[in-house]
Coordinates of C-alpha atoms and ligand atoms in Angstrom, one line a residue:
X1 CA -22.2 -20.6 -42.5
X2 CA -19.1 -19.4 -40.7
X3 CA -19.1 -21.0 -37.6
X4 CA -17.0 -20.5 -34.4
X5 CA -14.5 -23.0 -32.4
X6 CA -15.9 -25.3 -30.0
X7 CA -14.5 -23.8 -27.7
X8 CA -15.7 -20.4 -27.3
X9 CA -18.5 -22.4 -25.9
X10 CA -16.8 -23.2 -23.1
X11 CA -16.6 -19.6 -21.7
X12 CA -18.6 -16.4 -21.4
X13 CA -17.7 -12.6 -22.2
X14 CA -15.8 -11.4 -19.3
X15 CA -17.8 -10.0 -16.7
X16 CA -16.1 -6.6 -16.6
X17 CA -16.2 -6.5 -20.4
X18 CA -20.3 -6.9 -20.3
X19 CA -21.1 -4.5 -16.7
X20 CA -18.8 -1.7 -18.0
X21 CA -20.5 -1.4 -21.0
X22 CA -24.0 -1.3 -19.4
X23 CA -21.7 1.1 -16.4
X24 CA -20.6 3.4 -19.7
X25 CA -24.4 3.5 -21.2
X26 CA -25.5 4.9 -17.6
X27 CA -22.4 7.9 -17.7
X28 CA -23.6 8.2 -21.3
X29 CA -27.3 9.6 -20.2
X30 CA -25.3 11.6 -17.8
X31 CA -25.8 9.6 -14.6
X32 CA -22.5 10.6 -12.5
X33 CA -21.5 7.1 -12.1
X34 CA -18.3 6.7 -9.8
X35 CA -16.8 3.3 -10.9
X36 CA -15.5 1.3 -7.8
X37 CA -15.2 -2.1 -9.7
X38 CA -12.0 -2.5 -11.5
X39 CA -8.9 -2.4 -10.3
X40 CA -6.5 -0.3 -12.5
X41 CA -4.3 2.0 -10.9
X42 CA -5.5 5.8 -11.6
X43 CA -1.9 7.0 -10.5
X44 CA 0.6 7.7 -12.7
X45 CA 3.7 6.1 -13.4
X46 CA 7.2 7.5 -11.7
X47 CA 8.3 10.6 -13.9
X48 CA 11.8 8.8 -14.6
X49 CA 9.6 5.6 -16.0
X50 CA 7.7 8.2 -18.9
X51 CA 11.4 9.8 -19.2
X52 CA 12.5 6.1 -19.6
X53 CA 10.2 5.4 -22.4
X54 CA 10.1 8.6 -24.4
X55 CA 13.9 8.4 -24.0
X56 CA 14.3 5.0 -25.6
X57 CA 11.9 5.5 -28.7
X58 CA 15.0 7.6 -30.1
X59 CA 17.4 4.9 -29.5
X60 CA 18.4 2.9 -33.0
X61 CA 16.9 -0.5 -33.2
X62 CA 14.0 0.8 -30.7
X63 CA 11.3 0.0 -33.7
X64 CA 12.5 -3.7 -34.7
X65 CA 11.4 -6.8 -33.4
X66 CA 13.0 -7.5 -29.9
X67 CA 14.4 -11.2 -28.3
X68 CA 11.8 -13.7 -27.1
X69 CA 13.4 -13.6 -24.1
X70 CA 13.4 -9.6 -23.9
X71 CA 16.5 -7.4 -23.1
X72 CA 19.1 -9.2 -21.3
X73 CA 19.1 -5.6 -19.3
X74 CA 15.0 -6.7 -18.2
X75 CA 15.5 -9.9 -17.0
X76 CA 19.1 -9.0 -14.8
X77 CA 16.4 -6.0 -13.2
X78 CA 13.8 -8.6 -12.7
X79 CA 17.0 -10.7 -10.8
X80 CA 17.8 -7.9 -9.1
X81 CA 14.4 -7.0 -8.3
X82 CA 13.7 -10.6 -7.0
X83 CA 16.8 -10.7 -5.1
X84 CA 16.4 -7.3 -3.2
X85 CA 12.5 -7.4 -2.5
X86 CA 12.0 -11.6 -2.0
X87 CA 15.2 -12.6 -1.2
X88 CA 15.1 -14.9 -4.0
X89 CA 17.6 -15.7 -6.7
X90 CA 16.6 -16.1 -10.3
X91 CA 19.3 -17.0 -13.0
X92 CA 18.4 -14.0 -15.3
X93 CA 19.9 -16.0 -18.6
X94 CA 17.7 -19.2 -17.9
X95 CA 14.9 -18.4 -15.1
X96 CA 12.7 -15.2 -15.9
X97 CA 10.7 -14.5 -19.4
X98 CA 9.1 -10.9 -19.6
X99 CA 5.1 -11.4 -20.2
X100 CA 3.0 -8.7 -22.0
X101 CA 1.1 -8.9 -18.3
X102 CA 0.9 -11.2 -15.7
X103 CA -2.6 -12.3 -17.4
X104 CA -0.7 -13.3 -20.8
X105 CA 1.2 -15.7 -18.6
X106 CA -1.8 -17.8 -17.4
X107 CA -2.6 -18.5 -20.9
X108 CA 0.7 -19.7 -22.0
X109 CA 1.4 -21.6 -18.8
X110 CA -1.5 -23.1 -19.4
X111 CA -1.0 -23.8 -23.4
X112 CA 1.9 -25.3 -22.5
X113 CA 1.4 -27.4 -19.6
X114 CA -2.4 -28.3 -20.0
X115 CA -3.8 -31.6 -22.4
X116 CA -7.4 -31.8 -23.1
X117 CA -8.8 -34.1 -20.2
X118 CA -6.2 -32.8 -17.5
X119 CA -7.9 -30.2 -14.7
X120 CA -6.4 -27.9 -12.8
X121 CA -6.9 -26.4 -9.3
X122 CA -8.8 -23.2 -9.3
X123 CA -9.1 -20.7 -6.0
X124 CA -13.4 -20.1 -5.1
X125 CA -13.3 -17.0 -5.3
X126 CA -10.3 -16.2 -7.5
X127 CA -9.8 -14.5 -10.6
X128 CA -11.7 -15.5 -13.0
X129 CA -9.3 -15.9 -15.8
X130 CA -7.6 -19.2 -14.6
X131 CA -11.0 -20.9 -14.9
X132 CA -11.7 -19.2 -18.4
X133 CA -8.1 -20.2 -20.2
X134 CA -8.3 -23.8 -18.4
X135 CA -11.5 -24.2 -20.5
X136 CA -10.4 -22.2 -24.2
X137 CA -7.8 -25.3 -23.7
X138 CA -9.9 -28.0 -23.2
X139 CA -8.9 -28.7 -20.0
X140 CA -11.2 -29.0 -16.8
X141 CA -11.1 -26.5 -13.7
X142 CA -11.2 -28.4 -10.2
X143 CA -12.5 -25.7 -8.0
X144 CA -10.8 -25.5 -4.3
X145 CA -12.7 -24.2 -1.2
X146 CA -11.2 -21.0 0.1
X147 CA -13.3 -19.7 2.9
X148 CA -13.4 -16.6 5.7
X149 CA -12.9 -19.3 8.7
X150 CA -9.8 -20.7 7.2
X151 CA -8.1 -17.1 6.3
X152 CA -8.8 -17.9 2.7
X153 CA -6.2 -20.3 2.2
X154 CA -6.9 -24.2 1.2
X155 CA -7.6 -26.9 3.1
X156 CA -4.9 -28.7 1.7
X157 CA -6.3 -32.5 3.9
X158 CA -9.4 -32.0 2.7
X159 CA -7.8 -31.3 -1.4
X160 CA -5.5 -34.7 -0.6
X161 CA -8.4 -36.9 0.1
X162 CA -9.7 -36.0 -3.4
X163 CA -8.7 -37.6 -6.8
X164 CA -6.4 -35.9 -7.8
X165 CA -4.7 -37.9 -10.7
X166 CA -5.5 -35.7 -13.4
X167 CA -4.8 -32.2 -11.8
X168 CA -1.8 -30.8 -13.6
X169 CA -1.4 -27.3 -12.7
X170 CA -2.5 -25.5 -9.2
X171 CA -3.1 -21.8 -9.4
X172 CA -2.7 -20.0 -6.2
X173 CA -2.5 -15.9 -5.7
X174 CA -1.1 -14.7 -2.4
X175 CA -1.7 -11.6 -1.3
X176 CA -5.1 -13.4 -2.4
X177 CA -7.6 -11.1 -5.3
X178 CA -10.0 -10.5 -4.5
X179 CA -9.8 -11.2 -0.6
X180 CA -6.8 -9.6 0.3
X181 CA -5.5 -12.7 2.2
X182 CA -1.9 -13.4 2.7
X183 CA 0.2 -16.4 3.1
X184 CA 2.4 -16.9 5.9
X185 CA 5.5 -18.4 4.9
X186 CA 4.5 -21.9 6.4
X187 CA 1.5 -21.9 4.6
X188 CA 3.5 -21.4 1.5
X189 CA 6.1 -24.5 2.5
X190 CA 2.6 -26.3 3.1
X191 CA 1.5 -25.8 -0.6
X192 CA 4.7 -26.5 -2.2
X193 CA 5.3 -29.8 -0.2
X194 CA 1.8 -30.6 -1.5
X195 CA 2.5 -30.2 -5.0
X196 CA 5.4 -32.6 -4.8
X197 CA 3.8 -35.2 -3.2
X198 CA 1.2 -34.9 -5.8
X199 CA 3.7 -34.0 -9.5
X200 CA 1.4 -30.7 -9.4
X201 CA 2.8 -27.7 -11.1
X202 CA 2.0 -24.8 -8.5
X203 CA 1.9 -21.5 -10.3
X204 CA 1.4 -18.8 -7.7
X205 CA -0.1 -15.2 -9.2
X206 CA 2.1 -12.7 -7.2
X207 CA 0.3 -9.0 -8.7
X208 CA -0.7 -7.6 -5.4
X209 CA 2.6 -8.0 -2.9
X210 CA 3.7 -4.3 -3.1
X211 CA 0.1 -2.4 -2.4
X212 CA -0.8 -2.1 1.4
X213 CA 1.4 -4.9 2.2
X214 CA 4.1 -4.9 4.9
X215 CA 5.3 -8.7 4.0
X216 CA 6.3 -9.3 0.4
X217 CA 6.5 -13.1 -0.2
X218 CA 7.0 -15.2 -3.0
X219 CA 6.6 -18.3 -3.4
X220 CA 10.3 -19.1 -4.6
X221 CA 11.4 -18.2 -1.5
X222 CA 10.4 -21.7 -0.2
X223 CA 13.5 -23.9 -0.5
X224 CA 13.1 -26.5 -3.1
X225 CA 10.2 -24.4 -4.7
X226 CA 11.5 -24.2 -8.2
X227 CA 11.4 -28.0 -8.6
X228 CA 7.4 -27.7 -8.7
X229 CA 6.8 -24.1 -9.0
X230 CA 6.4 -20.8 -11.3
X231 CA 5.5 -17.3 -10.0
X232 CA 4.0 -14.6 -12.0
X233 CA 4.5 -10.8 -11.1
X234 CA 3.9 -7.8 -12.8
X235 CA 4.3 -3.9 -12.9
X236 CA 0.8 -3.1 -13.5
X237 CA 0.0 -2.6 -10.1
X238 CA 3.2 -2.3 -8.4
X239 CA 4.1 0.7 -10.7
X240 CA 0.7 1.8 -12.3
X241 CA 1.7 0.4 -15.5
X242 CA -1.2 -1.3 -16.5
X243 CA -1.6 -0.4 -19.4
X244 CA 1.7 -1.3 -20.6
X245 CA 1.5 -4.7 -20.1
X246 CA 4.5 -6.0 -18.8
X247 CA 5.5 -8.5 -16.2
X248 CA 6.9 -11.7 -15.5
X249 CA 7.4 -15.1 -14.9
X250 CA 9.6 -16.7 -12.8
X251 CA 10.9 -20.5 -12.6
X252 CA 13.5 -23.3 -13.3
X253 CA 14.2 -23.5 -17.0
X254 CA 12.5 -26.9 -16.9
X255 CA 9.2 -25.0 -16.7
X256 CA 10.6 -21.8 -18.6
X257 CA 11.5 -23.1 -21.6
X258 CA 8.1 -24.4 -22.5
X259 CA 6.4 -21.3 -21.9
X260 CA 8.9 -19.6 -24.3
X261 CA 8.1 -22.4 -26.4
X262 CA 4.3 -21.2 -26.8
X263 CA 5.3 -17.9 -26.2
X264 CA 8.0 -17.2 -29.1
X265 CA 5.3 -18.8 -31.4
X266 CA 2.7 -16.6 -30.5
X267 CA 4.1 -13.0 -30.0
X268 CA 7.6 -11.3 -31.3
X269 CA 8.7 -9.9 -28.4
X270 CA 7.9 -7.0 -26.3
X271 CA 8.0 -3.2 -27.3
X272 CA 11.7 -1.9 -26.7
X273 CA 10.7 1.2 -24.6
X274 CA 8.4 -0.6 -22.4
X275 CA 11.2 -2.8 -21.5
X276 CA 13.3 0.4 -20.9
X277 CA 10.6 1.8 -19.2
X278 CA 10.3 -1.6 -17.1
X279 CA 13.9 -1.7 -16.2
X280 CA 13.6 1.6 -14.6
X281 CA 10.5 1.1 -12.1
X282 CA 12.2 -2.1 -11.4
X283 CA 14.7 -0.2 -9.9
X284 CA 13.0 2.3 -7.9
X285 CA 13.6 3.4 -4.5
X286 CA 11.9 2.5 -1.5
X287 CA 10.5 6.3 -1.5
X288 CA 8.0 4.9 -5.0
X289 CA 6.6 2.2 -2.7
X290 CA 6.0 4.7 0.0
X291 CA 4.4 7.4 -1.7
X292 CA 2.1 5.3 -3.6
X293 CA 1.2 3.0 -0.2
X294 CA 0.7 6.5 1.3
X295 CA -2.6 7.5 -1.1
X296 CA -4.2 3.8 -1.1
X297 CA -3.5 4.1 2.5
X298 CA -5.6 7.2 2.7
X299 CA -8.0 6.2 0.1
X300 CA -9.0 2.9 2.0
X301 CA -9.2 4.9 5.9
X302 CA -12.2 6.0 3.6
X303 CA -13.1 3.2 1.9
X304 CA -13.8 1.3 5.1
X305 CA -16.2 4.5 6.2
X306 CA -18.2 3.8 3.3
X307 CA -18.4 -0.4 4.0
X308 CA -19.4 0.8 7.4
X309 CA -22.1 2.8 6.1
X310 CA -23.2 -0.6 4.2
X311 CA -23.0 -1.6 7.2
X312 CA -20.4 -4.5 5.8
X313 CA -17.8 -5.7 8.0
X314 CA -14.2 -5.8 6.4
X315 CA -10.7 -7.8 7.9
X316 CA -8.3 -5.8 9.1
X317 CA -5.3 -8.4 8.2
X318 CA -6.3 -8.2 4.4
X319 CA -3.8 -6.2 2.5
X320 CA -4.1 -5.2 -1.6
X321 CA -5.6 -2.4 -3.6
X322 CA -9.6 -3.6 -2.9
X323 CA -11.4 -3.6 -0.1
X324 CA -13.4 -7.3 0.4
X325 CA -16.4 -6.8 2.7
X326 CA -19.2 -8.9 4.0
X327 CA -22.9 -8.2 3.4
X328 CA -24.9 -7.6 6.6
X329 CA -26.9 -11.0 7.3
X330 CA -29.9 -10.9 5.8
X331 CA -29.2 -9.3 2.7
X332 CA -30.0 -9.9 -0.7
X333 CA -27.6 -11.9 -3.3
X334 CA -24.0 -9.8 -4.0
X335 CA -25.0 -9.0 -7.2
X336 CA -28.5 -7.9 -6.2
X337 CA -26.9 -5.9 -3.8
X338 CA -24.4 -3.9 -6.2
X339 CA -27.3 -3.8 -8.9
X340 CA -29.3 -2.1 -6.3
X341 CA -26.5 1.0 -5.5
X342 CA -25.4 1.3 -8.9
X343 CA -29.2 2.1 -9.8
X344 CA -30.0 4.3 -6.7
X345 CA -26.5 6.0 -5.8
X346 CA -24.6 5.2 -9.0
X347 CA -21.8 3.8 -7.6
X348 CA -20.5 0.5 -9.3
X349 CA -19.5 -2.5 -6.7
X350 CA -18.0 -5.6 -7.6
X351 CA -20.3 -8.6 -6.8
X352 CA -18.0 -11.1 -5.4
X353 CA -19.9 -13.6 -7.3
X354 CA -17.8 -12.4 -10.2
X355 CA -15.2 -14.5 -8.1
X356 CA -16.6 -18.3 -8.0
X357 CA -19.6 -19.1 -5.7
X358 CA -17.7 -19.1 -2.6
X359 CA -17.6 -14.9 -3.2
X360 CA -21.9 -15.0 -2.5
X361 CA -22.3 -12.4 0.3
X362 CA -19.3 -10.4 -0.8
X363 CA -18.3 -7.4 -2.5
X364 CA -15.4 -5.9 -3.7
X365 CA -14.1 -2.2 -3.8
X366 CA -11.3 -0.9 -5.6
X367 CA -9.2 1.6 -4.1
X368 CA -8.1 2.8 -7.8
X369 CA -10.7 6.1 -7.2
X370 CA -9.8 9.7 -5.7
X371 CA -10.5 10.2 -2.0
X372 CA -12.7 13.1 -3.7
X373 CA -14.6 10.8 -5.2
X374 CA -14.6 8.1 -1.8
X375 CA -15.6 11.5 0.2
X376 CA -18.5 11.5 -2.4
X377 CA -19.9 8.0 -2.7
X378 CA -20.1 8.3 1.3
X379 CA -22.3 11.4 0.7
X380 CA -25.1 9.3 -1.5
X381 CA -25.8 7.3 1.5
Ligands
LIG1 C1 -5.1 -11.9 -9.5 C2 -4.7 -11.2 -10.8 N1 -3.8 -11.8 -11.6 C3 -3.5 -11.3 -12.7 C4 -4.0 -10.1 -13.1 C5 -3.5 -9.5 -14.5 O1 -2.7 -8.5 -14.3 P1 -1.7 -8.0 -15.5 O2 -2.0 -8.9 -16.7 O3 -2.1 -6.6 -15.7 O4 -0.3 -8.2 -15.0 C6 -4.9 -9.4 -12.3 C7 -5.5 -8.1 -12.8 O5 -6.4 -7.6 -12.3 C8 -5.3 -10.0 -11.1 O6 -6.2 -9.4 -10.3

């Protein structure tokens, strides 16, 4: 008998992967399902990103393998990009690796930092995938606390009094998923000071900063940052490039080079066009950010009709492209709840226990769907 690793033991099919097949079977008897679960951008790219692309799959050498490190050109726009929207500088020939998606980089951060036996802090609720990779290598996940009455941020007192000789890695993602909590910067100096003290790599998962979000932070903005920290970005949400995957990570070449260690071992580089393609959003105008901030904006004025109608209550300081909103006391488990409307109204929800326990009494709305189909959902109800 053929049997499978050990490891796929140690995690489950991904949530998303198992719901949106049973979401698909229910469009597939014709049930008019509108899909508010995941978030991937429905808008389309800038029309000089596609020109970008089609443009470079003429270019000679556009079909061979590309650098493990990717263009020289990507990473000097990802300096750029730092520099202008963070006010952070990045060394493009030592600090910044392209990533086929900000999610690639959690698995090879974690491949390369992570022994069997070490653990590493997780976010409750966060997304799922740092707990999944921690396990596929063999480490442990050491779940933090983040909860409504502290803005969704850790308690870092309460984290010190633990043990915490074996954590190894910290993730943190501000503007939070699935909350929509920022970090103020102080908050951020708070986390990176508590890192050193504790020889904790801090990796913060940056997706989210451009979408509803007057603030853009990064992490490496903190002074002394890059001795204990990497960031991750990406263009899938920023630019509606999802499905390209692209993004990055960010760091001191102490922490860089190992992840292009595991990296240049696993993949052989990324696509030539969608690094052309890449380099171009990347250097988009402040007019990109407004027009698409303009239509989320619009989308979630609608949105938060339809949690009022749910009679959920939602934080105005939450910024991102999903809605997070409390169940009315008294109601029945998150997932209950969403099982409930997706079988009456057929409208999918997010359970925010999709997030870590700490997301019971929670759901989550994407604002990736028309304000046609918004307008509708509100009309089921
Ligand atoms: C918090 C967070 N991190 C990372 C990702 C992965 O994004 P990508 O791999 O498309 O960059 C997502 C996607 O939904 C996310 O919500």
């Amino acid at each position: 008998m053929i049997t499978t690793a050990d490891r796929l033991k140690t995690v489950e099919e991904y949530y998303f992967s198992k719901k949106l097949r049973e979401v698909r079977g229910l469009m597939a008897d014709g049930k008019p399902i509108i899909n508010m679960g995941i978030g991937s951008p429905d808008l389309a790219p800038s029309q000089e990103v596609v020109e970008a692309i089609q443009e470079s799959v003429l270019e000679e050498g556009a079909h061979q393998y590309q650098s493990y490190q990717g263009l020289p050109e990507f990473r000097e726009a990802v300096a750029s990009f730092y520099k202008y929207k963070y006010n952070v500088e990045a060394n493009p020939a030592s600090e910044i690796l392209p990533l086929m998606g900000s999610k690639e980089g959690i698995m090879h951060i974690s491949m390369a930092f992570l022994n069997p036996g070490d653990e590493a802090l997780i976010p409750n609720p966060g997304y799922p995938t740092y707990s999944s990779v921690t396990k596929l290598v063999g480490a442990q996940p050491k779940y933090y606390d983040l909860v409504a009455d502290n803005d969704w941020f850790p308690d870092i007192e309460v984290l010190e009094k633990e043990d915490l000789s074996k954590v190894k890695i910290m993730w943190v993602c501000y503007p939070h998923m699935p909350t929509g909590a920022v970090a103020k910067v102080d908050q951020l100096i708070a986390l990176v000071a508590f890192a050193k003290r504790n020889d904790i790599l801090l990796v913060n998962d940056n997706p989210y900063s451009f979408v509803l979000n007057n603030n853009p932070i990064s992490i490496l903005s903190v002074e002394g940052a890059k001795e204990v920290a990497l960031e991750l970005n990406s263009l899938s949400k920023t630019f509606n490039m999802a499905g390209w995957r692209v993004g990055m990570v960010l760091g001191d070449e102490k922490f860089i080079n190992p992840v292009l260690k595991v990296k240049s071992n696993m993949d052989s580089g990324m696509f030539y066009g969608i690094q052309k393609g890449a380099i171009t959003a990347l250097k988009s105008g402040q007019k990109w950010f407004d027009s698409v901030n303009e239509t989320y904006s619009k989308r979630k004025e609608l949105m938060l009709q339809l949690v009022e109608k749910l009679n959920c209550v939602y934080d105005d300081n939450s910024v991102g492209m999903f809605v997070w909103a409390k169940l009315p006391e008294g109601s029945s488990s998150a997932e209950e709840f969403i099982d409930n409307i997706l079988y009456d109204k057929d409208i999918f929800i997010t359970p925010g226990t999709i997030f870590g326990s700490n997301g019971e009494g929670y759901i989550r709305f994407s604002l990736c769907v028309t304000e046609e189909k918004i307008k509708e959902a509100i009309s089921r109800f």
